[in-house]
Coordinates of C-alpha atoms and ligand atoms in Angstrom, one line a residue:
M1 CA 26.0 -5.5 -5.5
S2 CA 23.1 -4.2 -7.5
V3 CA 19.8 -6.0 -7.9
P4 CA 17.0 -5.5 -10.4
F5 CA 13.9 -4.0 -8.9
I6 CA 10.4 -3.0 -10.3
R7 CA 9.4 0.5 -9.7
T8 CA 6.2 2.2 -11.0
L9 CA 6.5 5.5 -12.7
R10 CA 3.4 7.7 -12.3
L11 CA 3.1 10.5 -14.7
K12 CA 0.2 12.9 -14.8
V13 CA -1.6 13.1 -18.1
R14 CA -2.3 16.6 -19.5
P15 CA -5.9 17.6 -19.2
E16 CA -6.6 17.9 -22.9
S17 CA -6.7 14.1 -23.1
H18 CA -9.1 13.5 -20.2
A19 CA -12.3 13.5 -22.3
W20 CA -10.9 10.7 -24.6
L21 CA -9.7 8.7 -21.6
N22 CA -13.1 9.0 -19.9
A23 CA -14.8 7.7 -23.0
A24 CA -12.3 4.8 -23.3
A25 CA -12.8 3.9 -19.6
I26 CA -16.5 3.4 -20.3
E27 CA -15.6 0.8 -22.9
V28 CA -13.2 -0.9 -20.6
N29 CA -16.0 -1.1 -18.0
G30 CA -18.2 -2.7 -20.7
V31 CA -15.6 -5.4 -21.5
F32 CA -14.9 -6.0 -17.8
N33 CA -18.6 -6.4 -17.0
Y34 CA -19.0 -8.8 -20.0
C35 CA -16.2 -10.9 -18.5
N36 CA -17.9 -10.8 -15.1
Q37 CA -21.3 -11.9 -16.5
I38 CA -20.1 -14.6 -18.9
S39 CA -17.7 -16.0 -16.3
L40 CA -20.6 -16.3 -13.8
A41 CA -23.0 -17.7 -16.3
T42 CA -20.6 -20.5 -17.4
A43 CA -19.7 -21.3 -13.8
T44 CA -23.3 -21.7 -12.7
R45 CA -24.8 -23.5 -15.7
T46 CA -26.5 -26.7 -14.7
D47 CA -25.3 -29.1 -17.5
R48 CA -21.9 -30.8 -17.8
K49 CA -20.2 -27.9 -19.5
R50 CA -19.9 -25.9 -16.3
K51 CA -16.4 -24.5 -15.7
W52 CA -14.5 -21.5 -14.6
L53 CA -13.3 -19.5 -17.5
S54 CA -9.6 -18.7 -17.6
G55 CA -8.1 -15.5 -19.0
Y56 CA -7.4 -17.2 -22.3
D57 CA -11.0 -18.5 -22.6
L58 CA -12.2 -14.9 -22.0
C59 CA -9.8 -13.6 -24.7
N60 CA -11.3 -16.1 -27.1
L61 CA -14.8 -15.0 -26.3
T62 CA -14.0 -11.3 -26.7
A63 CA -12.0 -11.8 -29.9
G64 CA -13.1 -9.3 -32.6
A65 CA -14.8 -7.0 -30.1
T66 CA -12.7 -4.1 -31.3
E67 CA -14.9 -3.7 -34.3
Y68 CA -17.7 -2.4 -32.1
L69 CA -15.5 -0.2 -29.9
Q70 CA -14.3 3.2 -30.9
H71 CA -11.5 3.8 -28.5
I72 CA -9.7 0.7 -27.1
G73 CA -7.8 -1.9 -29.0
A74 CA -7.4 -5.7 -28.9
D75 CA -4.4 -5.6 -26.5
T76 CA -6.4 -3.6 -24.0
I77 CA -9.3 -6.1 -24.2
Q78 CA -6.9 -9.0 -23.8
R79 CA -5.3 -7.5 -20.7
I80 CA -8.8 -6.8 -19.2
C81 CA -9.7 -10.5 -19.7
M82 CA -6.4 -11.7 -18.1
E83 CA -6.7 -9.2 -15.2
Y84 CA -10.4 -10.2 -14.6
A85 CA -9.6 -13.9 -14.4
Q86 CA -6.6 -13.2 -12.1
K87 CA -8.6 -10.9 -9.8
R88 CA -11.6 -13.3 -9.6
V89 CA -9.3 -16.2 -8.5
A90 CA -7.5 -14.0 -6.0
A91 CA -10.8 -12.7 -4.6
R92 CA -12.1 -16.3 -4.4
C93 CA -15.6 -15.1 -5.4
R94 CA -18.1 -16.3 -8.0
K95 CA -18.1 -12.8 -9.5
L96 CA -16.5 -9.4 -8.9
R97 CA -18.2 -6.1 -8.4
W98 CA -19.6 -4.5 -11.5
R99 CA -17.6 -1.6 -12.9
V100 CA -20.0 1.4 -12.9
S101 CA -19.6 4.0 -15.5
R102 CA -21.9 6.8 -14.4
G103 CA -23.3 8.4 -11.3
A104 CA -21.9 9.1 -7.9
R105 CA -20.7 5.5 -7.3
R106 CA -18.8 5.2 -10.6
S107 CA -15.6 3.2 -10.7
L108 CA -12.4 5.1 -11.1
G109 CA -11.2 4.9 -14.7
W110 CA -8.7 2.2 -15.7
I111 CA -7.3 1.4 -19.1
P112 CA -4.6 -1.3 -19.2
F113 CA -2.4 -1.9 -22.3
K114 CA 0.6 -3.9 -23.5
A115 CA 4.0 -2.5 -24.3
A116 CA 3.5 -2.3 -28.1
S117 CA 0.5 0.0 -28.0
L118 CA 2.2 2.9 -26.2
K119 CA 4.9 4.4 -28.3
R120 CA 7.0 7.5 -28.1
K121 CA 6.4 10.2 -30.7
G122 CA 8.7 13.2 -30.4
T123 CA 8.0 14.8 -27.1
A124 CA 4.6 13.1 -26.8
L125 CA 3.2 9.5 -26.5
R126 CA 1.0 7.7 -29.0
F127 CA -1.7 5.4 -27.8
C128 CA -4.6 3.9 -29.8
G129 CA -4.3 6.5 -32.6
K130 CA -4.3 9.4 -30.2
T131 CA -1.4 11.6 -29.1
F132 CA -0.9 12.1 -25.4
R133 CA 1.2 14.5 -23.5
V134 CA 2.3 14.0 -19.9
F135 CA 3.9 16.2 -17.3
E136 CA 7.5 15.4 -16.3
R137 CA 8.1 13.5 -19.6
E138 CA 11.9 13.6 -19.0
R139 CA 11.4 10.8 -16.5
L140 CA 10.5 8.5 -19.4
E141 CA 13.9 9.0 -21.1
G142 CA 15.8 5.7 -21.4
V143 CA 13.2 3.5 -19.7
S144 CA 11.5 0.6 -21.4
W145 CA 8.1 -0.9 -20.3
K146 CA 6.4 -4.2 -20.8
Q147 CA 2.9 -3.1 -20.0
G148 CA 1.2 -0.4 -18.1
C149 CA -2.1 1.4 -17.6
F150 CA -3.9 4.7 -17.5
A151 CA -5.5 5.2 -14.1
Q152 CA -7.8 7.8 -12.7
D153 CA -7.8 9.1 -9.2
A154 CA -10.8 10.3 -7.1
V155 CA -10.3 13.9 -8.1
G156 CA -10.7 12.9 -11.8
D157 CA -7.1 13.4 -13.0
W158 CA -5.6 10.7 -15.1
W159 CA -2.2 9.1 -14.5
L160 CA 0.0 7.0 -16.7
C161 CA 1.4 4.2 -14.7
L162 CA 4.4 2.3 -16.0
P163 CA 6.2 -0.5 -14.1
V164 CA 9.8 -0.2 -15.1
Q165 CA 12.9 -2.2 -14.1
V166 CA 15.6 -0.3 -12.3
S167 CA 18.8 -1.6 -10.7
V168 CA 19.4 -0.7 -7.1
E169 CA 22.7 -0.7 -5.3
Q170 CA 22.6 -2.8 -2.1
T171 CA 24.6 -1.5 0.8
V172 CA 25.3 -2.2 4.4
A173 CA 23.9 0.1 7.0
P174 CA 26.1 1.8 9.6
K175 CA 24.1 0.7 12.6
D176 CA 23.0 -2.7 13.7
S177 CA 19.4 -3.0 14.7
V178 CA 16.4 -1.0 16.0
G179 CA 13.0 -1.7 17.4
I180 CA 10.0 0.5 16.5
D181 CA 6.9 1.0 18.5
L182 CA 3.9 2.2 16.6
G183 CA 1.5 4.5 18.5
I184 CA -1.0 7.2 18.2
K185 CA 0.6 9.9 20.4
D186 CA 3.7 9.6 18.3
A187 CA 3.2 7.7 15.1
A188 CA 6.4 5.7 15.6
V189 CA 9.2 5.7 18.2
T190 CA 12.5 3.9 17.8
S191 CA 14.4 2.2 20.6
D192 CA 17.0 5.0 20.2
G193 CA 14.4 7.5 21.1
E194 CA 13.9 8.9 17.7
R195 CA 10.3 10.0 17.0
L196 CA 8.0 10.3 14.0
E197 CA 5.7 13.0 15.1
A198 CA 2.0 12.0 15.1
I199 CA 0.6 12.1 11.6
R200 CA -2.8 13.7 12.0
F201 CA -3.2 15.5 8.7
Y202 CA -6.8 14.3 8.4
R203 CA -7.8 15.3 11.9
D204 CA -6.4 18.8 11.3
A205 CA -8.3 19.2 8.0
Q206 CA -11.5 17.4 8.7
H207 CA -13.5 20.4 9.6
R208 CA -12.5 22.1 6.4
I209 CA -13.4 19.0 4.4
G210 CA -16.8 18.9 6.2
A211 CA -17.4 22.6 5.4
L212 CA -16.6 22.1 1.7
Q213 CA -18.9 19.1 1.5
R214 CA -21.8 20.9 3.1
R215 CA -21.3 23.8 0.7
G216 CA -21.4 21.3 -2.2
H217 CA -17.8 21.9 -3.3
L218 CA -17.2 18.2 -3.7
R219 CA -14.3 18.5 -6.1
Q220 CA -12.4 20.8 -3.7
A221 CA -13.1 18.4 -0.9
K222 CA -11.6 15.5 -2.9
R223 CA -8.6 17.6 -3.7
L224 CA -8.1 18.2 0.0
H225 CA -8.4 14.5 0.7
R226 CA -5.8 13.8 -2.0
R227 CA -3.5 16.4 -0.4
I228 CA -3.8 14.8 3.0
R229 CA -3.1 11.4 1.5
R230 CA 0.1 12.7 -0.2
R231 CA 1.3 14.4 2.9
R232 CA 0.9 11.3 5.0
K233 CA 2.7 9.2 2.3
D234 CA 5.5 11.7 2.2
A235 CA 6.0 11.7 5.9
C236 CA 6.1 7.9 6.0
H237 CA 8.5 7.8 3.0
Q238 CA 10.9 10.1 4.7
F239 CA 10.9 8.4 8.0
S240 CA 11.2 4.9 6.5
R241 CA 14.1 6.1 4.3
K242 CA 15.9 7.5 7.3
L243 CA 15.5 4.2 9.2
I244 CA 16.6 2.1 6.3
N245 CA 19.6 4.2 5.7
T246 CA 20.7 3.9 9.3
Y247 CA 19.9 0.4 10.5
Q248 CA 20.6 -3.1 9.2
T249 CA 17.8 -4.9 11.0
I250 CA 14.5 -3.3 11.7
L251 CA 11.9 -4.8 14.1
V252 CA 8.3 -3.7 14.1
G253 CA 5.5 -4.6 16.5
D254 CA 2.8 -6.8 14.9
V255 CA 0.0 -4.3 15.7
S256 CA -2.7 -4.8 13.0
S257 CA -4.0 -1.6 11.6
L258 CA -6.8 -3.5 9.9
K259 CA -8.1 -4.8 13.2
L260 CA -7.9 -1.5 15.0
A261 CA -9.6 0.2 12.1
K262 CA -12.8 -1.5 13.2
T263 CA -12.7 0.1 16.7
R264 CA -13.3 3.6 17.9
M265 CA -9.7 4.5 17.3
A266 CA -10.2 3.9 13.6
K267 CA -9.7 7.5 12.4
S268 CA -6.6 8.0 14.4
V269 CA -5.1 4.6 13.4
L270 CA -5.7 5.1 9.7
D271 CA -4.6 8.7 9.9
S272 CA -1.3 7.7 11.5
G273 CA -0.4 5.5 8.5
W274 CA 1.0 2.4 10.3
G275 CA 0.2 0.2 7.4
L276 CA 1.9 2.6 5.0
L277 CA 5.0 2.8 7.2
K278 CA 5.3 -1.0 7.5
R279 CA 4.8 -1.4 3.7
F280 CA 7.4 1.2 2.9
L281 CA 9.9 -0.3 5.4
Q282 CA 9.4 -3.6 3.8
S283 CA 9.8 -2.5 0.2
K284 CA 12.7 -0.2 0.9
G285 CA 14.3 -2.9 3.1
E286 CA 14.0 -5.5 0.4
C287 CA 15.5 -3.1 -2.1
A288 CA 18.5 -2.1 0.0
G289 CA 19.2 -5.6 1.5
R290 CA 18.0 -5.0 5.0
T291 CA 16.0 -7.3 7.3
V292 CA 12.6 -6.2 8.4
Q293 CA 11.0 -8.4 11.0
V294 CA 7.6 -8.4 12.7
V295 CA 7.6 -9.1 16.4
N296 CA 4.8 -10.1 18.7
E297 CA 3.9 -7.0 20.6
R298 CA 2.4 -8.6 23.7
N299 CA 3.4 -7.0 27.0
T300 CA 5.9 -4.7 25.4
S301 CA 4.5 -1.6 27.0
R302 CA 4.1 -3.3 30.3
S303 CA 7.4 -4.9 31.0
C304 CA 10.5 -3.0 32.0
S305 CA 13.2 -3.0 29.4
S306 CA 16.0 -3.1 32.0
C307 CA 14.9 -5.9 34.3
G308 CA 12.0 -7.5 32.5
A309 CA 9.4 -7.1 35.4
L310 CA 5.8 -6.5 34.4
S311 CA 5.7 -3.3 36.4
G312 CA 4.6 -0.8 33.8
P313 CA 1.2 0.8 33.1
S314 CA -1.3 -1.5 31.6
G315 CA -4.8 -1.4 30.2
L316 CA -6.8 1.4 28.5
R317 CA -7.1 3.4 31.8
Q318 CA -3.4 3.9 32.1
L319 CA -2.9 4.8 28.5
A320 CA -2.3 8.4 29.5
V321 CA 0.8 7.5 31.6
R322 CA 3.7 8.6 29.4
R323 CA 6.6 8.2 31.9
W324 CA 6.8 5.7 34.7
E325 CA 9.2 4.3 37.2
C326 CA 9.9 0.5 37.5
A327 CA 8.9 -0.7 40.9
H328 CA 11.4 -3.5 40.7
C329 CA 14.7 -1.8 39.6
G330 CA 13.8 1.9 40.0
E331 CA 14.6 2.8 36.4
W332 CA 12.6 5.7 34.8
H333 CA 11.1 4.9 31.4
D334 CA 9.5 6.8 28.6
R335 CA 6.5 4.6 27.7
D336 CA 7.1 4.4 23.9
V337 CA 10.9 4.1 24.0
N338 CA 10.6 1.4 26.5
A339 CA 8.1 -0.5 24.3
A340 CA 10.4 -0.1 21.3
R341 CA 13.3 -1.5 23.4
N342 CA 11.2 -4.5 24.4
I343 CA 10.4 -5.1 20.7
L344 CA 14.1 -4.9 19.9
R345 CA 14.8 -7.5 22.6
A346 CA 11.9 -9.7 21.6
G347 CA 13.2 -9.7 18.0
S348 CA 16.8 -10.5 18.8
R349 CA 15.6 -13.3 21.2
C350 CA 13.4 -15.4 18.9
G351 CA 14.0 -14.0 15.5
T352 CA 11.6 -15.4 12.9
S353 CA 12.1 -13.7 9.7
V354 CA 8.7 -13.1 8.2
S355 CA 7.3 -10.5 5.9
G356 CA 5.0 -8.3 7.9
N357 CA 1.9 -8.4 5.8
E358 CA -1.5 -7.6 7.3
S359 CA -2.7 -10.9 5.9
S360 CA -0.6 -12.9 8.2
P361 CA -1.0 -11.4 11.6
V362 CA -0.5 -14.7 13.5
E363 CA 3.1 -15.9 13.4
P364 CA 3.9 -19.5 13.9
P365 CA 5.6 -19.7 17.3
P366 CA 9.2 -20.6 17.1
S367 CA 9.8 -24.2 18.1
Q368 CA 10.7 -24.9 21.7
T369 CA 14.1 -26.3 21.0
S370 CA 15.3 -23.4 19.0
C371 CA 14.1 -21.0 21.7
L372 CA 15.9 -23.1 24.3
R373 CA 19.1 -23.2 22.3
E374 CA 19.0 -19.5 21.7
A375 CA 18.3 -18.8 25.4
G376 CA 21.2 -21.1 26.2
S377 CA 23.6 -19.3 23.9
D378 CA 22.4 -16.0 25.5
A379 CA 23.2 -17.3 28.9
Q380 CA 26.6 -18.4 27.7
R381 CA 27.2 -15.0 26.2
A382 CA 26.2 -13.4 29.5
A383 CA 28.5 -15.7 31.5
A384 CA 31.4 -15.1 29.2
Ligands
ZN1 ZN1 12.8 -2.7 35.9

């Protein structure tokens, strides 16, 4: 069975167009800031005409603005208005942050457009009366797009981003289910004992980044940052792909990288890429027809996966204990594999299929009756 799936193509724009794109981005910022200002002004006026402007209202207000702009066209302005209205509602704020065009804190460039304004022309692309060349243009062959954007990264390079529809074959994995324990010593350990080695690309490079920054080589420092980001992403992509290809059901602990990022472990947590790994598992799983579940992680490192007694190491002080013996049944455990096994058990006991977003860290507890029924069926299975 094949299902349609949206995938974003990212193609690097050749550097000769960067100057034009930079200039166009300043105009985009102007339109965006106008939307921000007018939307706040209409929402806070004191007479009866107070209201929140929708994307269409903003389009009406900005109609004809192309006359005063040299680079961007009407469809870009319309998309900015729509995106602004959407983002403001999603952020639940009275106004969004201003887009800054100059200085050290400037916003990264962003130029949205609709399908019709980006056309193929020979080996190049045509946008707003200007010809663009991109690297890897063969990836554009045979795809059609509805909309897209030019986006700038921190280094200053421009990328053409096009969401395109692809059809993906859904398959059945050879193995049944697996639990994954996320950690800092090893980034991830599965209940079968497979490990994703700790991702610490940032830790390894931070003295080099610091040296570059002190010498004033900011662009090089940003390049190094980008390289680290890409390596982390690549490692997470590879590991998640391997898991998705092997297992049908994948259970992950509900450790929240956003919460831990506020503690002293922040650097290690963010460097290890838990959030990335979860996100990739989710999107790849959805794509391939797998189940990815998030499981409550409480006591998973403390309890013994063979007998269930809470005999393992607990607390921060015993974090260094990597191997331990269960006082109850005498089984030797590797700390992380044991935790992963517990996650696997917890998931198969009270399976609530939820998407593991960071935004929903608290799961609704499964109802008592369903738990009892499942426990009962477990007992029956054990007796049989
Ligand atoms: Zn035990």
